[in-house]
XYZ file of C-alpha atoms in Angstrom:
787
model
C 27.470 -16.710 -65.511
C 26.127 -16.039 -69.044
C 22.760 -17.313 -67.799
C 22.517 -14.959 -64.917
C 23.719 -11.904 -67.164
C 21.168 -12.763 -69.531
C 18.399 -12.330 -66.807
C 19.022 -8.955 -65.291
C 15.877 -9.138 -63.269
C 17.147 -12.411 -61.430
C 20.399 -10.771 -60.931
C 19.025 -7.698 -59.435
C 16.855 -9.753 -57.192
C 19.926 -11.450 -55.658
C 21.991 -8.403 -55.301
C 19.386 -6.181 -53.668
C 18.034 -8.631 -51.224
C 20.730 -9.631 -48.973
C 20.143 -11.605 -45.810
C 19.828 -9.357 -42.877
C 19.292 -10.259 -39.151
C 15.928 -10.215 -37.724
C 14.969 -6.865 -35.726
C 14.457 -7.453 -32.221
C 11.043 -6.380 -30.615
C 12.704 -3.425 -28.871
C 13.877 -1.968 -32.296
C 10.564 -2.478 -33.682
C 8.891 -0.735 -31.017
C 11.378 2.050 -31.069
C 10.742 2.436 -34.788
C 7.101 2.808 -34.432
C 7.220 5.439 -31.602
C 7.471 9.072 -31.949
C 9.673 11.156 -29.875
C 8.097 13.700 -27.726
C 9.142 16.212 -25.013
C 9.768 15.004 -21.460
C 6.713 14.704 -19.284
C 8.212 16.118 -16.176
C 9.433 19.289 -17.589
C 6.231 21.330 -16.680
C 4.956 20.140 -13.439
C 6.096 18.052 -10.573
C 3.341 17.643 -7.515
C 4.428 18.481 -3.975
C 3.934 15.201 -1.895
C 4.656 14.096 1.659
C 2.954 16.885 3.532
C 1.573 15.803 6.942
C -2.124 15.946 7.829
C -3.369 19.465 8.110
C -6.242 18.489 10.375
C -4.314 16.355 13.193
C -1.007 17.961 13.005
C -1.400 21.702 11.859
C 1.546 22.876 14.072
C 4.003 20.338 12.118
C 2.595 21.313 8.877
C 3.168 24.980 9.929
C 6.982 24.351 10.124
C 6.911 24.025 6.209
C 9.793 21.714 6.176
C 9.013 20.792 2.533
C 8.134 24.174 1.324
C 10.061 27.371 0.413
C 12.943 25.394 -0.802
C 14.340 25.543 -4.309
C 14.198 22.250 -6.276
C 17.492 20.170 -5.705
C 16.589 17.483 -8.009
C 17.263 13.699 -7.764
C 20.042 11.657 -7.054
C 20.882 8.219 -8.242
C 22.043 6.532 -4.598
C 23.980 3.851 -6.449
C 26.069 6.181 -8.571
C 29.165 7.012 -6.528
C 32.112 8.600 -8.189
C 35.243 10.653 -7.327
C 33.044 13.915 -6.768
C 31.615 12.167 -3.732
C 34.942 12.004 -2.069
C 37.506 14.587 -1.309
C 40.279 13.076 -3.398
C 40.885 12.965 -7.148
C 42.906 10.745 -9.490
C 42.696 7.541 -11.265
C 43.096 5.481 -8.255
C 40.513 7.227 -6.667
C 38.180 6.595 -9.396
C 38.743 2.768 -8.974
C 38.200 2.903 -5.163
C 35.703 5.758 -4.737
C 32.940 3.882 -3.397
C 35.052 2.511 -0.622
C 36.354 5.891 0.095
C 32.947 7.457 0.019
C 31.606 4.676 2.424
C 34.251 4.964 4.917
C 33.878 8.755 4.861
C 30.543 8.536 6.236
C 29.770 9.577 9.665
C 28.130 6.628 11.729
C 26.510 7.281 15.067
C 27.453 4.092 17.041
C 24.791 2.544 19.491
C 26.427 0.566 21.870
C 24.382 -1.829 24.087
C 26.074 -1.138 27.386
C 24.013 -2.129 30.460
C 20.726 -1.720 28.504
C 19.681 -5.370 29.229
C 20.208 -4.754 33.001
C 17.998 -1.408 32.613
C 15.388 -3.525 30.818
C 15.341 -6.115 33.357
C 15.075 -3.866 36.070
C 12.033 -1.850 34.740
C 8.911 -1.887 36.472
C 6.819 -3.324 33.482
C 9.172 -6.342 33.536
C 8.931 -6.829 37.104
C 5.221 -6.831 37.068
C 5.335 -9.392 34.130
C 7.887 -11.593 36.119
C 5.582 -11.494 39.042
C 2.579 -12.596 37.017
C 4.486 -15.442 35.338
C 6.211 -16.788 38.505
C 3.947 -16.597 41.440
C 1.241 -14.480 43.136
C 3.618 -13.939 45.827
C 5.863 -10.881 44.869
C 8.304 -11.491 47.463
C 8.854 -14.953 46.439
C 8.931 -14.129 42.827
C 11.555 -11.510 43.230
C 13.794 -13.387 45.350
C 13.849 -16.731 43.426
C 12.533 -16.814 39.831
C 11.560 -20.092 38.323
C 14.287 -21.724 36.435
C 12.039 -22.209 33.408
C 10.841 -18.609 33.556
C 14.433 -17.412 33.896
C 15.586 -19.195 30.869
C 12.858 -18.154 28.635
C 13.432 -14.435 29.943
C 17.087 -14.713 29.021
C 16.222 -15.678 25.513
C 13.975 -12.676 25.146
C 16.309 -10.240 26.876
C 19.176 -11.467 24.126
C 17.214 -9.234 21.555
C 18.027 -6.244 23.622
C 21.649 -6.723 23.296
C 21.402 -5.422 19.550
C 23.542 -2.600 18.541
C 25.297 -0.840 15.944
C 28.955 -1.671 15.082
C 30.479 1.181 12.850
C 32.753 -0.804 10.980
C 30.347 -3.770 10.132
C 27.921 -0.934 9.113
C 30.215 0.734 6.570
C 31.361 -2.807 5.303
C 27.717 -3.936 4.778
C 26.583 -0.708 3.026
C 29.498 -0.778 0.657
C 28.152 -4.309 -0.248
C 24.623 -3.002 -0.561
C 25.782 -0.125 -2.995
C 27.395 -3.008 -5.131
C 24.347 -5.245 -4.790
C 21.760 -2.800 -5.561
C 23.712 -1.313 -8.591
C 23.513 -4.899 -10.064
C 19.661 -5.294 -9.048
C 18.377 -1.682 -10.160
C 19.453 0.600 -12.821
C 18.930 3.406 -10.381
C 17.694 4.278 -6.838
C 16.306 7.831 -7.100
C 16.144 10.009 -3.870
C 14.318 13.331 -3.829
C 16.843 15.728 -2.544
C 14.238 18.378 -1.233
C 12.818 15.410 0.936
C 16.489 14.705 2.335
C 17.124 18.415 3.084
C 13.679 18.427 4.879
C 14.551 15.498 6.797
C 18.133 17.003 7.852
C 15.999 20.070 9.144
C 13.664 17.785 11.139
C 16.681 16.322 12.943
C 17.155 19.798 14.521
C 14.075 19.381 16.437
C 16.018 17.302 18.855
C 13.488 14.432 18.848
C 14.073 10.659 17.918
C 12.792 10.018 14.397
C 10.680 6.866 13.583
C 10.536 5.843 9.755
C 7.580 3.954 8.907
C 6.870 2.291 5.559
C 4.395 -0.302 4.241
C 5.831 -3.792 4.213
C 6.559 -4.869 0.548
C 9.750 -6.828 0.694
C 12.732 -7.870 2.751
C 14.929 -5.005 1.264
C 12.777 -1.988 2.219
C 14.551 -1.457 5.486
C 17.931 -1.911 3.678
C 17.039 0.748 1.070
C 15.880 3.286 3.896
C 19.073 2.580 6.130
C 21.289 2.958 2.966
C 19.779 6.166 2.148
C 20.097 7.474 5.526
C 23.760 6.227 5.990
C 24.807 7.797 2.458
C 23.544 11.251 3.405
C 25.078 11.326 7.140
C 21.897 10.823 8.722
C 21.506 8.575 11.999
C 21.017 4.916 10.713
C 17.895 3.630 12.777
C 17.519 0.501 14.551
C 15.471 -1.617 12.358
C 12.239 -3.589 13.613
C 12.298 -6.739 11.352
C 10.237 -9.334 13.207
C 11.355 -12.586 11.153
C 12.629 -15.686 12.605
C 16.248 -16.241 11.409
C 17.645 -19.872 12.142
C 21.366 -19.243 11.235
C 23.302 -18.274 14.270
C 25.941 -16.465 12.286
C 23.406 -14.597 10.309
C 21.594 -13.447 13.495
C 24.848 -12.153 15.067
C 25.486 -10.197 11.779
C 22.021 -8.544 11.714
C 22.026 -7.804 15.390
C 25.506 -5.982 15.273
C 23.735 -3.929 12.432
C 20.938 -2.810 14.534
C 18.259 -5.141 13.376
C 15.849 -6.476 15.971
C 14.755 -9.926 15.274
C 12.514 -12.255 16.906
C 13.644 -14.406 19.745
C 14.996 -17.702 19.065
C 12.434 -20.439 19.236
C 9.456 -17.931 18.114
C 7.749 -19.292 15.003
C 6.157 -16.025 13.939
C 5.492 -12.471 15.241
C 1.959 -13.298 16.340
C 3.266 -16.265 18.353
C 6.028 -14.068 20.171
C 3.176 -11.381 20.899
C 1.124 -13.982 22.705
C 3.954 -14.264 24.885
C 3.448 -12.725 28.536
C 7.022 -11.786 28.878
C 7.796 -10.639 25.286
C 5.392 -7.577 25.272
C 6.804 -6.079 28.420
C 10.463 -6.484 27.421
C 9.975 -5.026 24.177
C 7.993 -2.128 25.376
C 10.786 -1.486 27.734
C 13.467 -1.879 25.125
C 11.952 0.469 22.578
C 11.698 3.129 25.416
C 15.524 2.674 26.374
C 16.327 3.077 22.758
C 14.565 6.292 22.189
C 15.737 7.683 25.484
C 19.264 7.164 23.958
C 18.408 8.979 21.081
C 18.308 6.239 18.679
C 15.974 6.265 15.477
C 13.868 3.291 14.574
C 12.631 1.886 11.378
C 9.205 0.050 11.476
C 7.280 -1.516 8.864
C 3.267 -1.833 8.976
C 0.838 -3.712 7.087
C -3.119 -4.156 7.071
C -2.658 -7.648 8.510
C -4.074 -8.562 11.929
C -1.724 -7.748 14.894
C 1.174 -6.746 12.696
C 3.319 -3.619 13.382
C 0.570 -1.674 15.445
C 2.130 -2.715 18.626
C 5.382 -1.154 17.815
C 3.640 2.168 17.254
C 1.969 1.641 20.559
C 5.231 0.975 22.296
C 6.810 4.194 20.711
C 3.719 6.101 22.090
C 4.137 4.406 25.546
C 7.746 5.940 25.695
C 6.091 9.340 25.521
C 3.514 8.606 28.091
C 6.089 7.126 30.616
C 8.136 10.250 30.324
C 11.162 8.634 28.584
C 11.241 11.105 25.643
C 9.348 14.327 25.514
C 8.226 13.762 21.797
C 8.949 11.618 18.744
C 8.898 12.615 15.082
C 7.114 10.218 12.669
C 8.475 10.067 9.111
C 6.303 8.123 6.623
C 8.398 6.455 3.980
C 7.112 5.518 0.366
C 9.120 3.100 -1.730
C 7.924 2.362 -5.174
C 9.484 -0.384 -7.272
C 9.419 -0.807 -11.188
C 9.510 -4.416 -10.989
C 10.478 -6.442 -7.596
C 12.470 -9.607 -7.968
C 10.437 -12.395 -6.487
C 13.543 -13.607 -4.133
C 13.346 -10.519 -2.171
C 9.464 -10.516 -1.459
C 9.782 -13.157 1.152
C 9.973 -11.935 4.797
C 11.999 -15.132 5.779
C 15.609 -15.138 5.526
C 17.332 -18.539 4.500
C 20.234 -19.666 2.638
C 18.433 -20.990 -0.092
C 16.470 -17.519 -0.700
C 20.026 -15.953 -0.646
C 21.222 -18.204 -3.217
C 18.289 -17.746 -5.400
C 18.694 -13.870 -5.125
C 22.285 -14.206 -6.078
C 21.508 -16.213 -9.095
C 19.026 -13.544 -10.163
C 21.623 -10.927 -9.900
C 24.127 -12.760 -12.093
C 21.429 -13.157 -14.674
C 21.130 -9.678 -14.866
C 17.327 -9.495 -14.886
C 15.003 -7.269 -13.049
C 17.077 -4.002 -13.836
C 14.283 -1.816 -12.874
C 14.407 1.596 -10.770
C 13.403 2.408 -7.410
C 12.014 5.722 -6.152
C 12.111 6.534 -2.276
C 9.904 9.324 -0.992
C 10.377 10.604 2.547
C 7.302 12.496 3.919
C 7.400 15.528 6.255
C 8.081 14.625 9.850
C 5.300 15.184 12.384
C 4.942 15.257 15.991
C 3.625 11.975 17.586
C 2.771 13.892 20.809
C 0.804 16.508 18.803
C -1.232 13.809 16.794
C -2.218 11.968 20.035
C -2.452 14.347 22.724
C -3.682 17.522 21.230
C -7.210 16.009 20.655
C -7.268 17.070 16.910
C -6.709 13.384 15.847
C -10.150 11.653 14.993
C -10.125 8.826 17.642
C -13.557 6.794 17.515
C -14.258 3.231 17.909
C -16.504 2.938 14.968
C -19.455 0.169 14.561
C -18.645 -3.255 13.138
C -18.995 -3.923 9.473
C -21.994 -6.202 10.245
C -23.977 -3.549 11.977
C -23.336 -1.099 8.885
C -24.081 -3.263 6.019
C -26.249 -6.081 7.099
C -29.390 -4.325 7.264
C -28.778 -2.810 3.805
C -28.028 -6.106 2.507
C -30.726 -8.228 4.105
C -33.527 -5.710 4.756
C -32.446 -2.842 2.220
C -32.472 -0.311 5.003
C -29.896 2.507 4.587
C -30.368 4.244 8.110
C -27.207 2.495 9.500
C -24.488 2.848 6.841
C -23.733 6.480 7.776
C -21.209 5.647 10.535
C -17.630 4.609 10.529
C -16.163 1.117 10.287
C -14.524 -0.499 13.244
C -10.971 -1.667 12.676
C -10.068 -2.522 16.113
C -8.446 -5.928 14.563
C -5.244 -3.937 13.631
C -4.396 -4.081 17.155
C -6.500 -6.765 18.835
C -6.809 -6.967 22.780
C -4.797 -10.104 22.639
C -1.664 -8.154 21.695
C -0.393 -6.068 24.392
C -3.327 -6.447 26.923
C -1.799 -4.179 29.345
C -2.254 -1.132 26.987
C -5.197 1.156 28.182
C -8.067 1.303 25.739
C -7.519 5.103 25.157
C -3.964 4.285 23.945
C -5.019 1.399 21.803
C -7.675 3.283 20.003
C -5.204 6.259 19.403
C -2.545 3.600 18.133
C -5.210 2.412 15.750
C -5.921 5.609 14.542
C -2.142 6.335 14.159
C -1.791 3.167 12.226
C -4.428 4.177 9.738
C -2.847 7.529 9.221
C 0.716 5.931 8.333
C -0.832 3.126 6.255
C -2.441 6.040 4.196
C 0.347 8.477 4.228
C 2.848 5.771 3.314
C 0.768 4.325 0.255
C -0.197 7.845 -0.876
C 3.450 9.030 -0.786
C 4.525 6.121 -3.400
C 5.197 7.277 -6.707
C 3.770 5.731 -9.915
C 6.148 3.816 -11.836
C 6.091 3.291 -15.549
C 5.457 -0.485 -15.189
C 2.332 0.451 -13.222
C 0.981 2.515 -16.025
C 1.614 -0.155 -18.653
C 0.217 -3.026 -16.487
C -2.896 -1.168 -15.562
C -3.817 -0.308 -19.089
C -3.086 -3.991 -20.560
C -5.166 -5.555 -17.661
C -8.012 -3.096 -17.397
C -8.273 -1.542 -20.752
C -6.740 -3.652 -23.358
C -6.769 -7.116 -22.286
C -6.967 -8.561 -25.628
C -4.084 -6.770 -26.902
C -3.434 -3.256 -27.986
C -1.036 -1.531 -30.890
C 1.895 0.356 -29.471
C 0.475 3.522 -31.029
C -2.619 3.358 -29.023
C -1.071 2.159 -25.966
C 1.319 5.208 -26.188
C -1.748 7.665 -26.320
C -3.363 6.038 -23.385
C -0.171 6.302 -21.282
C -0.133 10.119 -21.956
C -3.693 10.259 -21.034
C -3.220 8.349 -17.920
C -0.018 10.013 -16.887
C -1.786 13.499 -17.042
C -4.608 12.059 -14.830
C -2.203 10.722 -12.361
C -0.377 14.173 -12.212
C -3.701 15.873 -11.878
C -4.375 13.938 -8.779
C -1.366 15.319 -7.099
C 0.542 12.001 -7.350
C 4.194 12.084 -8.356
C 5.729 9.541 -10.746
C 8.990 7.812 -10.743
C 10.367 8.281 -14.150
C 10.810 11.266 -16.764
C 12.202 11.598 -20.164
C 10.459 10.701 -23.492
C 7.760 8.573 -24.410
C 10.030 6.199 -26.438
C 12.235 5.617 -23.291
C 9.168 5.118 -21.054
C 7.540 2.339 -23.191
C 10.536 0.649 -24.039
C 11.707 0.507 -20.262
C 8.396 -0.669 -19.156
C 7.889 -3.334 -21.823
C 11.554 -4.489 -21.099
C 10.874 -5.118 -17.659
C 7.366 -6.806 -18.091
C 8.629 -8.705 -20.968
C 8.299 -12.153 -19.355
C 4.664 -11.475 -18.811
C 3.646 -10.187 -22.188
C 2.840 -11.535 -25.547
C 4.262 -9.430 -28.512
C 3.168 -9.908 -32.028
C 3.254 -7.515 -35.308
C 0.247 -6.632 -37.045
C 0.254 -8.001 -40.733
C -0.260 -5.026 -42.786
C 2.212 -2.444 -41.186
C 4.222 -4.922 -38.867
C 3.394 -2.578 -35.792
C 3.886 -4.338 -32.518
C 0.832 -5.586 -30.467
C 1.126 -6.153 -26.871
C -1.223 -8.388 -24.881
C -0.819 -9.821 -21.356
C -0.172 -13.516 -21.023
C -2.998 -15.504 -19.713
C -0.939 -17.641 -17.195
C -1.687 -17.307 -13.427
C 1.799 -15.927 -12.581
C 1.783 -13.061 -15.251
C -1.476 -11.999 -14.370
C -0.835 -11.933 -10.517
C 2.427 -9.741 -11.298
C 0.786 -7.378 -13.555
C -2.279 -7.017 -11.198
C 0.261 -6.297 -8.090
C 1.699 -3.520 -10.310
C -1.680 -1.962 -10.856
C -2.525 -1.430 -6.922
C -1.125 1.863 -6.849
C -3.146 3.187 -9.807
C -6.248 1.794 -8.008
C -5.413 3.983 -4.910
C -5.046 6.692 -7.029
C -8.306 6.643 -8.850
C -10.047 5.266 -5.832
C -12.866 8.032 -5.737
C -13.620 7.536 -9.556
C -13.398 3.647 -9.102
C -15.965 3.448 -6.304
C -18.116 6.179 -8.217
C -18.070 3.729 -11.303
C -18.953 0.767 -9.448
C -21.817 2.762 -7.716
C -23.274 3.898 -11.172
C -22.778 0.224 -12.339
C -25.051 -0.962 -9.565
C -27.741 1.422 -10.104
C -27.866 0.868 -13.739
C -28.248 -2.937 -12.791
C -31.073 -1.870 -10.730
C -32.557 -0.028 -13.531
C -32.317 -3.171 -15.676
C -33.861 -5.348 -13.013
C -36.785 -2.923 -12.535
C -37.423 -2.861 -16.329
C -36.853 -6.504 -17.125
C -34.498 -5.694 -19.992
C -31.301 -7.442 -20.951
C -29.210 -4.600 -21.787
C -28.028 -1.542 -19.717
C -30.013 1.540 -20.123
C -27.513 4.252 -20.228
C -29.905 7.121 -20.456
C -31.335 6.479 -16.860
C -31.569 9.280 -14.427
C -29.409 8.727 -11.234
C -30.381 10.404 -7.960
C -27.618 12.124 -5.820
C -29.100 10.257 -2.622
C -28.887 6.913 -4.251
C -25.387 7.433 -5.762
C -24.114 8.423 -2.325
C -25.694 5.425 -0.586
C -24.256 2.906 -3.177
C -20.779 4.808 -2.719
C -20.990 4.545 0.903
C -21.809 0.872 0.935
C -18.834 0.031 -1.132
C -16.428 2.393 0.953
C -17.278 -0.052 3.908
C -15.898 -2.961 1.915
C -12.356 -1.284 1.065
C -9.358 -2.379 3.266
C -7.549 0.293 5.328
C -5.414 2.902 3.578
C -7.854 3.606 0.630
C -9.599 6.680 2.276
C -8.148 9.294 4.497
C -8.427 8.519 8.097
C -9.515 12.141 9.071
C -12.373 11.961 6.743
C -15.510 10.133 7.534
C -17.097 7.708 5.193
C -20.165 9.889 4.315
C -17.962 12.779 3.373
C -15.898 10.609 1.141
C -18.948 9.349 -0.579
C -19.994 12.768 -1.378
C -16.601 13.379 -2.797
C -16.950 10.317 -4.866
C -20.187 11.613 -6.530
C -18.330 15.004 -7.214
C -15.289 13.324 -8.701
C -17.686 11.317 -11.140
C -18.609 14.698 -12.535
C -15.434 16.309 -12.318
C -13.793 13.351 -14.602
C -16.588 13.425 -17.104
C -18.434 10.376 -16.603
C -21.566 11.870 -15.088
C -23.328 15.391 -15.905
C -25.788 17.088 -13.645
C -29.239 17.164 -14.886
C -30.858 20.620 -14.964
C -33.978 20.634 -12.997
C -36.750 23.221 -13.920
C -37.657 25.232 -10.767
C -39.895 28.233 -10.096
C -37.115 30.258 -9.094
C -35.060 32.122 -11.679
C -31.203 31.194 -12.453
C -30.232 34.524 -11.293
C -31.911 34.314 -7.857
C -28.655 34.289 -6.031
C -30.266 34.039 -2.470
C -32.068 30.726 -3.137
C -29.100 29.463 -5.243
C -26.738 29.630 -2.383
C -29.125 28.151 0.259
C -29.729 31.304 2.069
C -32.430 30.552 4.635
C -35.926 32.274 4.161
C -38.389 32.121 7.232
C -41.984 31.961 7.052
C -44.402 33.748 9.385
C -46.938 31.620 11.055
C -49.681 32.640 13.569
C -49.217 29.484 15.887
C -45.978 29.589 17.313
C -46.176 25.625 18.073
C -46.308 25.096 14.341
C -42.987 26.440 13.605
C -40.275 23.929 12.870
C -37.025 23.281 10.730
C -39.197 22.845 7.808
C -39.685 26.487 7.321
C -36.247 26.714 6.090
C -35.644 26.028 2.410
C -34.092 22.759 1.893
C -31.273 22.275 -0.749
C -32.083 20.876 -3.989
C -31.449 17.356 -4.642
C -29.358 16.893 -7.776
C -29.845 14.282 -10.348
C -27.255 12.823 -12.749
C -26.987 11.312 -16.168
C -24.255 9.504 -18.118
C -22.384 12.229 -20.412
C -22.395 9.484 -23.339
C -25.788 7.883 -23.115
C -25.885 6.752 -26.644
C -22.765 4.546 -26.595
C -21.007 2.688 -23.669
C -18.498 5.238 -21.978
C -15.182 3.428 -22.023
C -13.848 5.508 -18.937
C -16.767 4.134 -16.930
C -15.644 0.447 -17.748
C -12.081 1.090 -17.000
C -13.000 2.637 -13.614
C -15.297 -0.411 -12.709
C -12.572 -2.777 -13.743
C -10.229 -1.372 -11.100
C -11.996 -2.734 -8.228
C -13.697 -5.546 -10.062
C -10.459 -7.798 -8.832
C -11.339 -7.334 -5.311
C -15.158 -7.682 -5.729
C -14.724 -11.089 -7.903
C -12.435 -12.348 -5.035
C -15.127 -11.728 -2.533
C -17.689 -13.442 -4.768
C -15.530 -16.469 -5.408
C -14.591 -16.741 -1.965
C -18.201 -16.800 -0.689
C -19.314 -19.273 -3.093
C -16.307 -21.538 -1.846
C -17.189 -21.335 1.860
C -19.465 -24.206 1.874
C -16.597 -26.525 0.562
C -14.696 -25.963 3.638
C -14.735 -28.402 6.744
C -16.128 -25.716 9.444
C -14.954 -25.239 12.178
C -11.364 -24.864 10.939
C -8.332 -23.049 12.079
C -7.826 -19.652 10.605
C -4.433 -20.745 9.014
C -6.049 -23.653 7.341
C -8.994 -21.793 6.217
C -6.850 -19.373 4.524
C -4.787 -22.162 2.649
C -7.982 -23.981 1.594
C -9.792 -20.888 0.504
C -6.671 -19.887 -1.374
C -6.717 -23.333 -3.276
C -10.499 -23.044 -4.008
C -10.023 -19.528 -5.475
C -7.248 -20.877 -7.886
C -9.396 -23.741 -8.977
C -12.319 -21.406 -9.398
C -9.948 -19.157 -11.789
C -8.731 -22.347 -13.452
C -12.456 -23.051 -14.386
C -13.230 -19.681 -15.389
C -10.036 -19.760 -17.720
C -9.087 -15.979 -16.929
C -8.986 -13.533 -14.074
C -6.198 -15.280 -12.122
C -5.418 -12.019 -10.600
C -8.432 -12.479 -8.361
C -6.936 -15.421 -6.673
C -3.946 -14.070 -5.020
C -3.121 -14.568 -1.216
C -3.430 -10.958 -0.576
C -7.003 -10.932 -1.809
C -8.025 -14.327 -0.034
C -6.802 -12.534 3.463
C -8.810 -9.455 2.302
C -11.946 -11.614 1.562
C -11.517 -13.656 4.831
C -11.346 -10.459 7.059
C -14.256 -9.019 5.267
C -16.281 -12.404 6.178
C -15.205 -12.048 9.770
C -16.161 -8.392 9.950
C -19.535 -9.076 8.244
C -20.434 -11.897 10.660
C -20.352 -14.544 7.858
C -17.665 -16.566 9.884
C -17.457 -16.417 13.755
C -14.188 -16.190 15.450
C -13.381 -18.493 18.356
C -10.349 -17.307 20.207
C -10.784 -19.309 23.575
C -8.619 -22.219 22.237
C -4.857 -22.291 21.615
C -5.578 -21.161 18.079
C -8.266 -18.935 16.278
C -10.993 -21.144 14.799
C -13.538 -20.114 12.321
C -17.024 -21.410 12.123
C -19.964 -20.499 9.848
C -22.673 -18.355 11.061
C -26.066 -20.231 11.135
C -27.757 -17.210 9.569
C -25.901 -17.587 6.414
C -26.146 -21.153 6.189
C -29.535 -20.409 4.669
C -29.394 -20.016 0.929
C -31.514 -16.879 0.894
C -29.161 -14.872 2.781
C -26.255 -16.074 1.098
C -27.630 -15.267 -2.259
C -28.417 -11.640 -1.015
C -24.914 -11.215 0.000
C -23.421 -12.498 -3.397
C -25.974 -10.123 -5.143
C -24.769 -7.346 -2.919
C -21.209 -7.955 -4.070
C -22.046 -8.607 -7.834
C -24.061 -5.489 -8.342
C -20.804 -3.336 -8.123
C -19.182 -5.389 -10.636
C -19.671 -4.354 -14.542
C -20.463 -7.521 -16.695
């Protein structure tokens, strides 16, 4: 004791440095952040309006406009105020009372099976399947055909049980409360949806397929707001008999027993007529439908065709289509699969018990529009387009641009093998409708906080970033998103935004502390699973900035050409870029985009012109001033007013007598240094372009000819191996990008389809077996990637 007192400094050190628990990374981040005002206190864009060109009358109803803001509602937050009772007991059973007080529109099956079996469409299909003799076919059906028909007709016995529906929705409220921190609903959109029910037309809700709980969220939302719960088209193969029975009593339309996949079922000659008659009977009874669509071949377009066929057959006067956009903060991996099984259900239950993935969900219901107006008014753009091979191959091989100014053919969205009885005009209208709904549903999705953080970490700060700099970039990116009339699925302060996003993405991030100040540094993990999940979160940002991303890649391609012509090694950022060349490069890249990126009503050339304008608007390019003889104040020539010349010979008069508009030239706004915004925008599409390059380089490893399923599997393996050799860029090896690359190669003619056998076989085009043509195609893809 004396020794300690004699050394007061040592005693002071002991008493002033007690052991303290280490601070968590979340507390460290919060201490380094500065509290700011809420983002959404000033502006919230109006989203969800229908197309002004195809459905002007539906837009004129102004279902979403002229209404006071009603705010948002957390669907899973149910308390005693939602019931007609009060008291301590009510507070404990309020959710049960709320569910049992909801209005349910029952949908009994009745004699629906008999009506479907007696329809003319099914009778004609039976004649074709049984015998060429119609009398013999109607008197005595073949036993094997009768048994197969009974299996398909069992699907028509689907109905909605009010008691079971209430019980399941009560369970869903409990499950979603464990799975998500909130499920936000825009009450203004719900009010507009309620007004659309007064039009006395059945409603068809359409969303882009993301997970197996998309339809459950839509049905739960409608149930909680006393709206008619729709029949759900969920073409999955459920093996458990008890699970099939429960789902069919909830109005879920499944695949017939014995069908391996939706594609196999659609190849059945009896399945399509039965389902078409079944959908018509549902709509005639006033039922609503919920359909999920995707850009995969032959998926979901046929269900929209069957809805349209009900109008053509006179079963219903009209149908209202409601695009639905669902945005997830972080979707649990157990609910991404579309196949239902006991093991997946158990894995899902374990994830709930762990308490992971407590993200939020935002559901947007767009304005309902008339299907009859879109398809029969003639205002919807319906054209077959030209194959991608005709559009781009002359530009790739011969460097000719005369064929790129047409539309791309996307008839594979509804191939001829699916619903062969459909007239060609109806098929084209269905394809146009599918394109509209894919675009409407994706643009209706809100941008979540995890998407902002993932995009910045992958495409701007891949090697890591300090939290303070990440916050500044989030503010900038958020303003750009709102400026492009896209809603966001969050609100509050910057502290809460960053902490919430990093908490959800914590398994996929690396966190460290900077030595001098201890400020947290965040970087994405380099393992494949982390990069694939972060890249999936970035898809919505790419769609928001698609004009700028295409324009940045076009600028990169032109700068690369300047380097190639000059023989230098570094890019020359002080180069002059012509408007026509920029438009052509943008148009070429536009044809490579998957459906849903550009508005269906806008042709590709007009979109490319908007791309060039967007590059000027965002500050990447500046228009170069060209010295002309006409003064700046010459209003007539500046606005392109025609001035005519007088010629003595009338045969010499031509259109060249008119003044042609000046062709603009552009330069980079920061030629002295590399513009960071240009690199960021180029990186958004580099994921898809890199996948195209890797897939093309891997084709010679495949044992062609090969089935499409095996080709997809082996090509996916090659891309994962290629990413492993590269040591990074695993986000370019996802299965979705492999499907996109395979579809692109088929459209370009690199691979040839053979549909004459039982399965679809793919073989190589002899033209691209030559090294010169293959090298040109690789260079065509690589020119848009900034290195």
